[in-house]
Short mmCIF file of C-alpha atoms in Angstrom, two decimals:
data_model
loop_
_atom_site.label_atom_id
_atom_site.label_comp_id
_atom_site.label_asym_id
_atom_site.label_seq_id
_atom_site.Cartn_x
_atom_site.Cartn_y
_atom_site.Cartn_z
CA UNK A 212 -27.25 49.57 -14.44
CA UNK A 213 -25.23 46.61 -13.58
CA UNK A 214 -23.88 45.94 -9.72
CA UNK A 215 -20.34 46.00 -9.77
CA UNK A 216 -18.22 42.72 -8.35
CA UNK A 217 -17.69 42.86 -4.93
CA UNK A 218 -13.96 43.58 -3.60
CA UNK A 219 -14.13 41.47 -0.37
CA UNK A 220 -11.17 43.08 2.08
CA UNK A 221 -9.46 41.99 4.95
CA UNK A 222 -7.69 44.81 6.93
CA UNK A 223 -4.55 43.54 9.25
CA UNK A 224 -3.98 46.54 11.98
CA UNK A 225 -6.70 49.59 13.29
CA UNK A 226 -5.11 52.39 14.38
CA UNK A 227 -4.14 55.36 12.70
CA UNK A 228 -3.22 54.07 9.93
CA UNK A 229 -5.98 51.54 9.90
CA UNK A 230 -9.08 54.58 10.48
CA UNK A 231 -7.76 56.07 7.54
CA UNK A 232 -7.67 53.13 4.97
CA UNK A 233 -11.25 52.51 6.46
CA UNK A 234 -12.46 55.86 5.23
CA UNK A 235 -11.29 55.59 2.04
CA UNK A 236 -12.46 51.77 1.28
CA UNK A 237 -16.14 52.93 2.42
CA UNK A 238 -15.79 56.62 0.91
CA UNK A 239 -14.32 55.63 -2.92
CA UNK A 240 -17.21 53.79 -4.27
CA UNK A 241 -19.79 56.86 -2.81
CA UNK A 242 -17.75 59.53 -4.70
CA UNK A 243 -16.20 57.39 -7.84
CA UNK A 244 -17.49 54.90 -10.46
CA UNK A 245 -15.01 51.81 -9.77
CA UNK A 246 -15.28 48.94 -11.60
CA UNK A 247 -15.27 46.52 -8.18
CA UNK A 248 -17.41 47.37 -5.17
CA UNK A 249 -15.14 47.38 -1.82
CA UNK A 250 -16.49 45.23 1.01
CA UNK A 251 -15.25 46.14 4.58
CA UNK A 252 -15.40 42.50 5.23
CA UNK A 253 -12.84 41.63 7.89
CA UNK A 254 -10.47 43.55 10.43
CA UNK A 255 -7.80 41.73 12.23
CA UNK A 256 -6.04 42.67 15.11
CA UNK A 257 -4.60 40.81 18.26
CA UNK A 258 -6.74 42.80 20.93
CA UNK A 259 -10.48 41.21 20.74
CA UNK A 260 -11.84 44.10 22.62
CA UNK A 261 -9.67 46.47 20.58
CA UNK A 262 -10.37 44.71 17.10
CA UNK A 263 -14.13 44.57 17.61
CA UNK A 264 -14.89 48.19 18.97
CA UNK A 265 -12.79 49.07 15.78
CA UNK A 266 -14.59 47.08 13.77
CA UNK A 267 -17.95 48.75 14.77
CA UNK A 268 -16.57 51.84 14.91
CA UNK A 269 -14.96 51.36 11.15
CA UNK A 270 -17.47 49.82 9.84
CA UNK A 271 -16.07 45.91 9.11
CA UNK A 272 -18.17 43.10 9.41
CA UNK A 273 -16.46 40.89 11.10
CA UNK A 274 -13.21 39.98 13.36
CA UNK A 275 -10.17 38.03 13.35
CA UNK A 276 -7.51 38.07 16.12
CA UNK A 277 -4.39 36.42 13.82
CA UNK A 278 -4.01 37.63 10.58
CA UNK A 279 -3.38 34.14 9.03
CA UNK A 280 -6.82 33.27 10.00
CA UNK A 281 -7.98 36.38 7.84
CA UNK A 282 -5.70 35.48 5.10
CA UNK A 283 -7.67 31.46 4.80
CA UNK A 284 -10.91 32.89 4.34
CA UNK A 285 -12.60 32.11 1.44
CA UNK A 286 -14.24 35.48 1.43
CA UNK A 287 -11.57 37.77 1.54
CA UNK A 288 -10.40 38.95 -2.07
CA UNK A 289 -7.30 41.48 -0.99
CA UNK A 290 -5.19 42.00 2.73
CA UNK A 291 -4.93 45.71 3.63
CA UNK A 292 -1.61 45.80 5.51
CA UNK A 293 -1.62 48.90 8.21
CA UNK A 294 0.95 47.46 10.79
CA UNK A 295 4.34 47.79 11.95
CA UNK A 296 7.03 47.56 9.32
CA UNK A 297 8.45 44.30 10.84
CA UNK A 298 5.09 42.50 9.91
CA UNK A 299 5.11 43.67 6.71
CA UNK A 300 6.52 40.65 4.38
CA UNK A 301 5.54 37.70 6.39
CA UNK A 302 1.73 39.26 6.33
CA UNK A 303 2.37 40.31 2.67
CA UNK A 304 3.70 37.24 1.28
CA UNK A 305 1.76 34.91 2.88
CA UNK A 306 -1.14 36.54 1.10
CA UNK A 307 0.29 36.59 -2.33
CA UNK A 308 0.91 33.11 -2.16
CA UNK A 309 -2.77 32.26 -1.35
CA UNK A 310 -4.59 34.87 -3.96
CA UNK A 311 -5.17 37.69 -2.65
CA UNK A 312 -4.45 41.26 -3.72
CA UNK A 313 -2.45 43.18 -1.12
CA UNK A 314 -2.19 46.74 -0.30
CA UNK A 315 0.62 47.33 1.94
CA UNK A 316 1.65 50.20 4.07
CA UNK A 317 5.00 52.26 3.62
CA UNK A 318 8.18 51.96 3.89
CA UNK A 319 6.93 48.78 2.28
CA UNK A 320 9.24 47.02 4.79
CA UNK A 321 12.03 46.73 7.33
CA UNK A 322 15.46 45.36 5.40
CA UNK A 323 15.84 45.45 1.20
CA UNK A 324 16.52 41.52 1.66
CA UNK A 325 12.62 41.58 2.99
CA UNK A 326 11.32 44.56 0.44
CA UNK A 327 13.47 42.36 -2.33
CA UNK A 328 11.08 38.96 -1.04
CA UNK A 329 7.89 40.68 -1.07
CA UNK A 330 8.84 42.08 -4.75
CA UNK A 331 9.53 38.78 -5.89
CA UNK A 332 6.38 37.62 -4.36
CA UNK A 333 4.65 40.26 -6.30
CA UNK A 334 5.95 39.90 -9.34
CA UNK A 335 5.24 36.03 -9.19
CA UNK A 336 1.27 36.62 -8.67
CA UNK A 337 0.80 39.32 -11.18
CA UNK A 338 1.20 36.77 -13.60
CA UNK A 339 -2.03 35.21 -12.59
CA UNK A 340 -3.38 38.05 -12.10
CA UNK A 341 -3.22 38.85 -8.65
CA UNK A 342 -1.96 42.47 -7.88
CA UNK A 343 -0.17 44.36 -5.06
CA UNK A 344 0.79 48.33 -4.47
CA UNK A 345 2.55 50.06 -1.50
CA UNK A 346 0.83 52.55 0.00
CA UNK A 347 2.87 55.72 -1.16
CA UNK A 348 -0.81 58.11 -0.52
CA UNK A 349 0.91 61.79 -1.13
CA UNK A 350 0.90 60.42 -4.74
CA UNK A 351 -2.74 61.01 -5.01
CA UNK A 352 -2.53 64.72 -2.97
CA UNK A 353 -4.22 66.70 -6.52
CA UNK A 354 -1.64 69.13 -5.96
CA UNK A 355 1.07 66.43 -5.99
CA UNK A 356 -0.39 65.18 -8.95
CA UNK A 357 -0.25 68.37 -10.69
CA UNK A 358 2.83 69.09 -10.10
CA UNK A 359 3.72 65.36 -11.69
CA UNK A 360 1.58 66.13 -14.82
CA UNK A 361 4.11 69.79 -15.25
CA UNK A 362 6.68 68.26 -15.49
CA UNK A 363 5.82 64.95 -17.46
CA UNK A 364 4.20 68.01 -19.87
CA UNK A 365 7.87 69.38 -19.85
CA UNK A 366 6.72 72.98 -18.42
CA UNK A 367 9.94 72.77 -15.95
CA UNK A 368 12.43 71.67 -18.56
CA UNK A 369 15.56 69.68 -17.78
CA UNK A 370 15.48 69.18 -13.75
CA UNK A 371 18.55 70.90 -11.87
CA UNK A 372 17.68 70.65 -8.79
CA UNK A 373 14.90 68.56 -5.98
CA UNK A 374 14.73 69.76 -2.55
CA UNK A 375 12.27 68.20 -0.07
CA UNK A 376 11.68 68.45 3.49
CA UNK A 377 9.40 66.50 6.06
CA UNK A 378 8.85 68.38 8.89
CA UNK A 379 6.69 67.68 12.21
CA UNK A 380 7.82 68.24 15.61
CA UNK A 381 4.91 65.43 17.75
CA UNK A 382 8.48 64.07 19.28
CA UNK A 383 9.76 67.53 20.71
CA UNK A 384 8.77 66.55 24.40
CA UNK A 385 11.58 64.41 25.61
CA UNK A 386 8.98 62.53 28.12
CA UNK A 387 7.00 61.89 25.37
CA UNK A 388 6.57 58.12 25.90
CA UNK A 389 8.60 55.02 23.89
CA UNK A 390 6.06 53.82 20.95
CA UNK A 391 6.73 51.38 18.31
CA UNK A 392 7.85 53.60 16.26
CA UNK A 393 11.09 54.62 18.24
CA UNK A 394 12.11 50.81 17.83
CA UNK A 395 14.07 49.77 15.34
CA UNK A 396 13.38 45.98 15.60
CA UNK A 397 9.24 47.08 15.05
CA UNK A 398 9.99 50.18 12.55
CA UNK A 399 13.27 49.51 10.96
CA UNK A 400 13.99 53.27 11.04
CA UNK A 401 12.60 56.52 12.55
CA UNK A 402 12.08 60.04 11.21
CA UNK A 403 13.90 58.69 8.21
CA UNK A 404 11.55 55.24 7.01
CA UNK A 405 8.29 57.05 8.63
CA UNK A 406 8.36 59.82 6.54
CA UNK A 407 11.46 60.49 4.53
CA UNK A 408 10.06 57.63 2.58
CA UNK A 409 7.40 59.96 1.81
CA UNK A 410 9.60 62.62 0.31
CA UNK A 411 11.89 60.05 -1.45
CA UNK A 412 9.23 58.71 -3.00
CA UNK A 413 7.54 62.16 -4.23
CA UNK A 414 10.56 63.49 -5.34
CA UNK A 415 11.13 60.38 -7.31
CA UNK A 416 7.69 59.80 -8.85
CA UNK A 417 6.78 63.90 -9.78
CA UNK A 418 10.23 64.39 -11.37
CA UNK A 419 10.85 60.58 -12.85
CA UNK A 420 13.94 60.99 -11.77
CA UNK A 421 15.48 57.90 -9.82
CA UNK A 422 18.48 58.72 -6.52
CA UNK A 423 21.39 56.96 -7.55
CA UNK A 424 24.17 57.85 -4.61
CA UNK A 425 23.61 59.70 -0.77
CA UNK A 426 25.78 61.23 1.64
CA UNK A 427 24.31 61.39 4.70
CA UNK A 428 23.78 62.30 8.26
CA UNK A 429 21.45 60.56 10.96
CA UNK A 430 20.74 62.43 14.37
CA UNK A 431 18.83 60.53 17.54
CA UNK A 432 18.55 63.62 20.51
CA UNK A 433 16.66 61.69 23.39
CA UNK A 434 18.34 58.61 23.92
CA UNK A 435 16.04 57.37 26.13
CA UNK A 436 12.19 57.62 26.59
CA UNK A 437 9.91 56.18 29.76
CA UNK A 438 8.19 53.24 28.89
CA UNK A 439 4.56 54.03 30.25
CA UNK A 440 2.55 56.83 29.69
CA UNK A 441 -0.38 58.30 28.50
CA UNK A 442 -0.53 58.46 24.56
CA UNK A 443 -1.57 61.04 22.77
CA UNK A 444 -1.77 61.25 18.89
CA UNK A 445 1.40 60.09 18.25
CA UNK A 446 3.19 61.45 21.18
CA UNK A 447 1.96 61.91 24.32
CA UNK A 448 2.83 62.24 28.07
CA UNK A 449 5.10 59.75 29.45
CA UNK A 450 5.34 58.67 33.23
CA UNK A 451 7.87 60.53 35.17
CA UNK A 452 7.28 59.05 38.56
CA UNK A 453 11.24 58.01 40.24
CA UNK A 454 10.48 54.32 40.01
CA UNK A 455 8.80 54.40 36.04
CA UNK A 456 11.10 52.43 33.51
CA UNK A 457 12.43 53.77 30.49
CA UNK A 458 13.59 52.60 27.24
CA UNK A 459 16.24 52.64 24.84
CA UNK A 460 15.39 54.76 21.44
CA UNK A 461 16.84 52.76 18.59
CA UNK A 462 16.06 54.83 15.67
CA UNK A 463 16.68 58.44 14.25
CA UNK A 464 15.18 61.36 15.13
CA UNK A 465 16.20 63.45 12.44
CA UNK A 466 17.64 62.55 8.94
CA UNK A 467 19.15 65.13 6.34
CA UNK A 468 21.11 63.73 3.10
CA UNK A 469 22.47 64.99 -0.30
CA UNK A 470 21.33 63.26 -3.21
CA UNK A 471 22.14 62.70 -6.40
CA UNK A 472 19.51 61.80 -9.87
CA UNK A 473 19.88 59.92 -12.80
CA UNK A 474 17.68 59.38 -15.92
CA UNK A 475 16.84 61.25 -19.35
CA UNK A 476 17.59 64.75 -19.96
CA UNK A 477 18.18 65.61 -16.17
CA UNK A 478 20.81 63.10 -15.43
CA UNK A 479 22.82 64.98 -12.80
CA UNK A 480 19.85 66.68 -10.91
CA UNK A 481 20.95 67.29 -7.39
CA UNK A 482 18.40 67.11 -4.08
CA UNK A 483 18.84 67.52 -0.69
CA UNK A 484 16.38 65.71 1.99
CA UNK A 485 15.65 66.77 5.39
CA UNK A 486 13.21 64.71 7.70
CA UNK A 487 12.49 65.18 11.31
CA UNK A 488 9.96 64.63 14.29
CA UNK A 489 11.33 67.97 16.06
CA UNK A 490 10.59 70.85 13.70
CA UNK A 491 8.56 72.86 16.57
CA UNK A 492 5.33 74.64 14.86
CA UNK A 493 5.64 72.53 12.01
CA UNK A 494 2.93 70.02 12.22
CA UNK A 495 2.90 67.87 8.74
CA UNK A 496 4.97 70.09 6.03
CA UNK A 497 5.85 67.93 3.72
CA UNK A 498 7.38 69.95 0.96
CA UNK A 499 8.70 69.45 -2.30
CA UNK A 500 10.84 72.62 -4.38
CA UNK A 501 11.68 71.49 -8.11
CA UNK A 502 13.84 73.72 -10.29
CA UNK A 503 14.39 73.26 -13.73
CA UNK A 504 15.60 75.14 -17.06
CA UNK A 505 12.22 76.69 -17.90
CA UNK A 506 10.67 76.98 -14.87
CA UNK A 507 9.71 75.53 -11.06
CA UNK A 508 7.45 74.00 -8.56
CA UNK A 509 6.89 74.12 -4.94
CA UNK A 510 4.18 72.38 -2.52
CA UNK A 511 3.97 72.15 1.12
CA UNK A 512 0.95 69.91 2.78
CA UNK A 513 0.33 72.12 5.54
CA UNK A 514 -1.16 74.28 2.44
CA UNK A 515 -2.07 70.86 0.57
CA UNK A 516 -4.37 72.58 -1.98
CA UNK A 517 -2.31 74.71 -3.59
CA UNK A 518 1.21 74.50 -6.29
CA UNK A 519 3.26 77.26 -6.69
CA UNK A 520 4.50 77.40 -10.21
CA UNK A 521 6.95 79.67 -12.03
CA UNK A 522 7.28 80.39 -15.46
CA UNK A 523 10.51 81.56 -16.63
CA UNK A 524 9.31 82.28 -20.28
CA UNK A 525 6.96 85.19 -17.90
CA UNK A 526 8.16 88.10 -16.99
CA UNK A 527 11.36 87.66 -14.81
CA UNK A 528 9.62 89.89 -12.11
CA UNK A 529 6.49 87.51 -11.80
CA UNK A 530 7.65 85.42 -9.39
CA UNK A 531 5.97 82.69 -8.44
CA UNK A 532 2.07 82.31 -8.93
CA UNK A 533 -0.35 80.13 -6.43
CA UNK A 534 -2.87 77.67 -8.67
CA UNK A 535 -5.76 76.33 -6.18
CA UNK A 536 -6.06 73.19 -7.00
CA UNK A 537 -9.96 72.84 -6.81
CA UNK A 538 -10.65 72.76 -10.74
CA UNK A 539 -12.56 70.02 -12.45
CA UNK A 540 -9.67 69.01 -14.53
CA UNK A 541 -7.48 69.03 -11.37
CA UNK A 542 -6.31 65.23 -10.91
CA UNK A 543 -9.27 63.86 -8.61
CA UNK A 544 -11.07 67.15 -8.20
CA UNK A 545 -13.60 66.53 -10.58
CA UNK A 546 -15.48 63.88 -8.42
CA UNK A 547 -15.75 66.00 -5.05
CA UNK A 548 -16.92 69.75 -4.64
CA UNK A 549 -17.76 72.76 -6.88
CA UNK A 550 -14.20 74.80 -7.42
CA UNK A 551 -12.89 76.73 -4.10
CA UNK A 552 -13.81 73.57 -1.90
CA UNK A 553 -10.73 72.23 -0.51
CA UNK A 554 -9.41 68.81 0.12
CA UNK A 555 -7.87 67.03 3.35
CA UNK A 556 -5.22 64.40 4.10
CA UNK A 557 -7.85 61.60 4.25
CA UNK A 558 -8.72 62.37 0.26
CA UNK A 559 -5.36 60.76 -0.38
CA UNK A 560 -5.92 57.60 1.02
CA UNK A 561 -9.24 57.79 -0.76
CA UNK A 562 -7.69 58.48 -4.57
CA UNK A 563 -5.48 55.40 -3.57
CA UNK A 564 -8.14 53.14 -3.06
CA UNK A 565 -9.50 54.38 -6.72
CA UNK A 566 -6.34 53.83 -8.23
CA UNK A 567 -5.96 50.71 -6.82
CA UNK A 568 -9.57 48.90 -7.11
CA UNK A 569 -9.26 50.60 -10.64
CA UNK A 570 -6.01 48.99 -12.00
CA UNK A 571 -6.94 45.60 -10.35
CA UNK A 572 -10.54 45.81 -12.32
CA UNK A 573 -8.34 46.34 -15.62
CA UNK A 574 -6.10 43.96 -14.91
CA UNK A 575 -2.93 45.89 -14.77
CA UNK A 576 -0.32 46.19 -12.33
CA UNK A 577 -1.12 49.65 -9.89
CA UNK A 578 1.50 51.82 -8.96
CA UNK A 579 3.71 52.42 -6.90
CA UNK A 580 4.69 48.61 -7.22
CA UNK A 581 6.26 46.80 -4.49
CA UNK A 582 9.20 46.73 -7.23
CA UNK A 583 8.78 50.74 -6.90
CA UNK A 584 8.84 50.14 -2.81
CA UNK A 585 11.96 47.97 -2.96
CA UNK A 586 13.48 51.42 -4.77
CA UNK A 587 12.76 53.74 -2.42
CA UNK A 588 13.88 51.02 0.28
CA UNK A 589 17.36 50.91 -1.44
CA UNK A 590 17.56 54.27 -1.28
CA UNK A 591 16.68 54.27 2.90
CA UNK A 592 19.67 51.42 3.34
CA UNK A 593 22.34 53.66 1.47
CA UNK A 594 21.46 56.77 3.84
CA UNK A 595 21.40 54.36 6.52
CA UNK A 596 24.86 53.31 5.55
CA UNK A 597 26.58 56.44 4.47
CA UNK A 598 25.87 58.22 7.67
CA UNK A 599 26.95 55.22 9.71
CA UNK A 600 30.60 55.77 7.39
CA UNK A 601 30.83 59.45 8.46
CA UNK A 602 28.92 60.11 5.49
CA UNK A 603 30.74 58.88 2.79
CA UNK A 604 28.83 59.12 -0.41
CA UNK A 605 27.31 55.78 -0.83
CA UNK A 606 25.59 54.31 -4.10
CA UNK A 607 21.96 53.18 -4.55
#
């Protein structure tokens, strides 16, 4: 049997984001044939304690404290990007430029004038061959994908209406300390980029339906956070002490938005978007309702393993019936556990490391594109804009 090429990569960032792509770039090759073999060659970060008890931890081989450093070695074949949004096109393009394949985090970036560079960037190196994808992972949830493969298989019929909701509540403590990502200049947005991106981009790739005009409202309820603290998860306990500083939030805690679709049959499908940090008891629903002329769909993460699906050729009295999706001809299943065996968020980032070591093996461009990214990005500016216009209804 012949040894695969090696897929030498070079990871920028370790935290949460960063454990997670580390799982999947040493758990894909164990689980699925892939025509390269991922290396976990480099880590970066600017911390050299942090980076290097990451790295052993993780699993790299080596270190780098500056990211260009990582992007000049001759043994690095693709930069993972798992930082802050505002690092995102200087990091991305600068490795584009020297050869490497690039997987980049989501919202793939601050501004559309950046997310419109890095596409441009993109599109420039896949003609020699060099490939990049934003890292959009709910695409590879099975359930997700099954849901996608209904309605490409036209089980739902002409789509009426999209409904989609993001719901966690790790911000609900208003001492909860200031992070990075309750600063606009680090993550260009708040509830709304960190995970309304999610649901824009779900909605958009299971239905294949693009937004094409928002009205919108933004909402920030704790103006102000203390600076120090004790982090936990995301959250965490902030000082309270009379003397501890505080900080401005710059972002949105909560975004909800009207929506409307264009393309094909179901030109004129309607959605509505909620996304929020301070849903108390929910933890990580991301949800997604379709309804079409013959039938609909509905999926919530917090039960990630299973679609509800509704015929309307059944009886009208059926309702809605729950498909586990642990079957071997289940997108992905096939190449885990015997049926009943569930699945958990870190699977995603695994399927998306298949995906992508897969389509840059074959030569072809992976999905979602950066040109797919700069979409959904679009799409983040006009809510941005509508609700700063007392929510005028403002075009994509």
């Amino acid at each position: 049997m012949t040894t695969p090429k090696s897929l030498r990569v070079g990871m920028v960032g370790y935290a949460f984001m960063g454990a997670a792509h580390s799982h999947a770039w040493r758990t894909a090759p164990r689980f699925f044939d892939l025509p390269l073999q991922p290396q976990l060659t480099a880590v970066a970060g600017r911390n050299a304690d942090g980076v290097r008890a990451a790295a052993d931890k993780l699993g790299w081989e080596s270190v780098e404290t500056d990211w260009r450093r990582l992007i000049e070695r001759d043994d690095i074949d693709l930069i993972d990007i798992c930082t802050p949004g505002n690092t995102h096109a200087e990091i991305a393009i600068a490795a584009l430029e020297a050869g490497k394949h690039v997987l980049c985090e989501k919202p793939l970036a601050n501004s559309v004038e950046e997310a419109e560079r890095m596409t441009l960037a993109a599109e420039t190196a896949a003609k020699n061959g060099v490939y990049s994808m934003c890292g959009f992972s709910y695409r590879r949830t099975p359930a997700l994908a099954l849901a996608k493969r209904f309605v490409e298989q036209g089980r739902l019929g002409d789509i009426r209406h999209i409904r989609a909701q993001y719901l966690q509540d790790w911000l609900t403590d208003a001492n909860a300390p200031m992070t990075w990502r309750l600063d606009k200049s680090k993550s260009g947005s708040g509830s709304l980029g960190d995970i309304g991106a999610h649901s824009i981009d779900a909605a958009q790739w299971v239905t294949g339906l693009n937004i094409s005009g928002v009205s919108a409202l933004l909402e920030t309820f704790v103006p102000e956070r203390p600076l120090a603290g004790d982090l936990v998860g995301l959250g965490g306990h902030g000082d309270l002490s009379s003397d501890a500083p505080r900080g401005t939030v710059t972002v949105d805690d909560a975004a909800i938005f009207s929506a409307k679709f264009d393309g094909g049959t179901s030109a004129g499908a309607i959605g509505v978007f909620e996304a929020t940090r301070y849903a108390l008891g929910r933890k990580n629903a991301m949800r997604l309702e379709v309804n079409g002329t013959r039938g609909s769909l509905a999926f919530d993460f917090e039960d990630m393993n299973v679609l509800s699906f509704y015929n309307a050729a059944e009886s009208p009295d059926a309702g809605f019936r729950r498909i586990f999706v642990t079957e071997p001809e289940h997108p992905y299943v096939g190449n885990w556990w015997p049926t009943g065996h569930g699945l958990g968020y870190e699977h995603g980032f695994t399927h998306q490391v298949v995906d992508l070591v897969t389509a840059i093996g074959e030569g072809r461009q992976p999905e979602p594109s950066f040109a797919d990214a700069l979409q959904v990005q679009r799409v983040l500016a006009a809510v941005e804009s509508s609700a700063a216009n007392s929510s005028q209804w403002q075009k994509v």
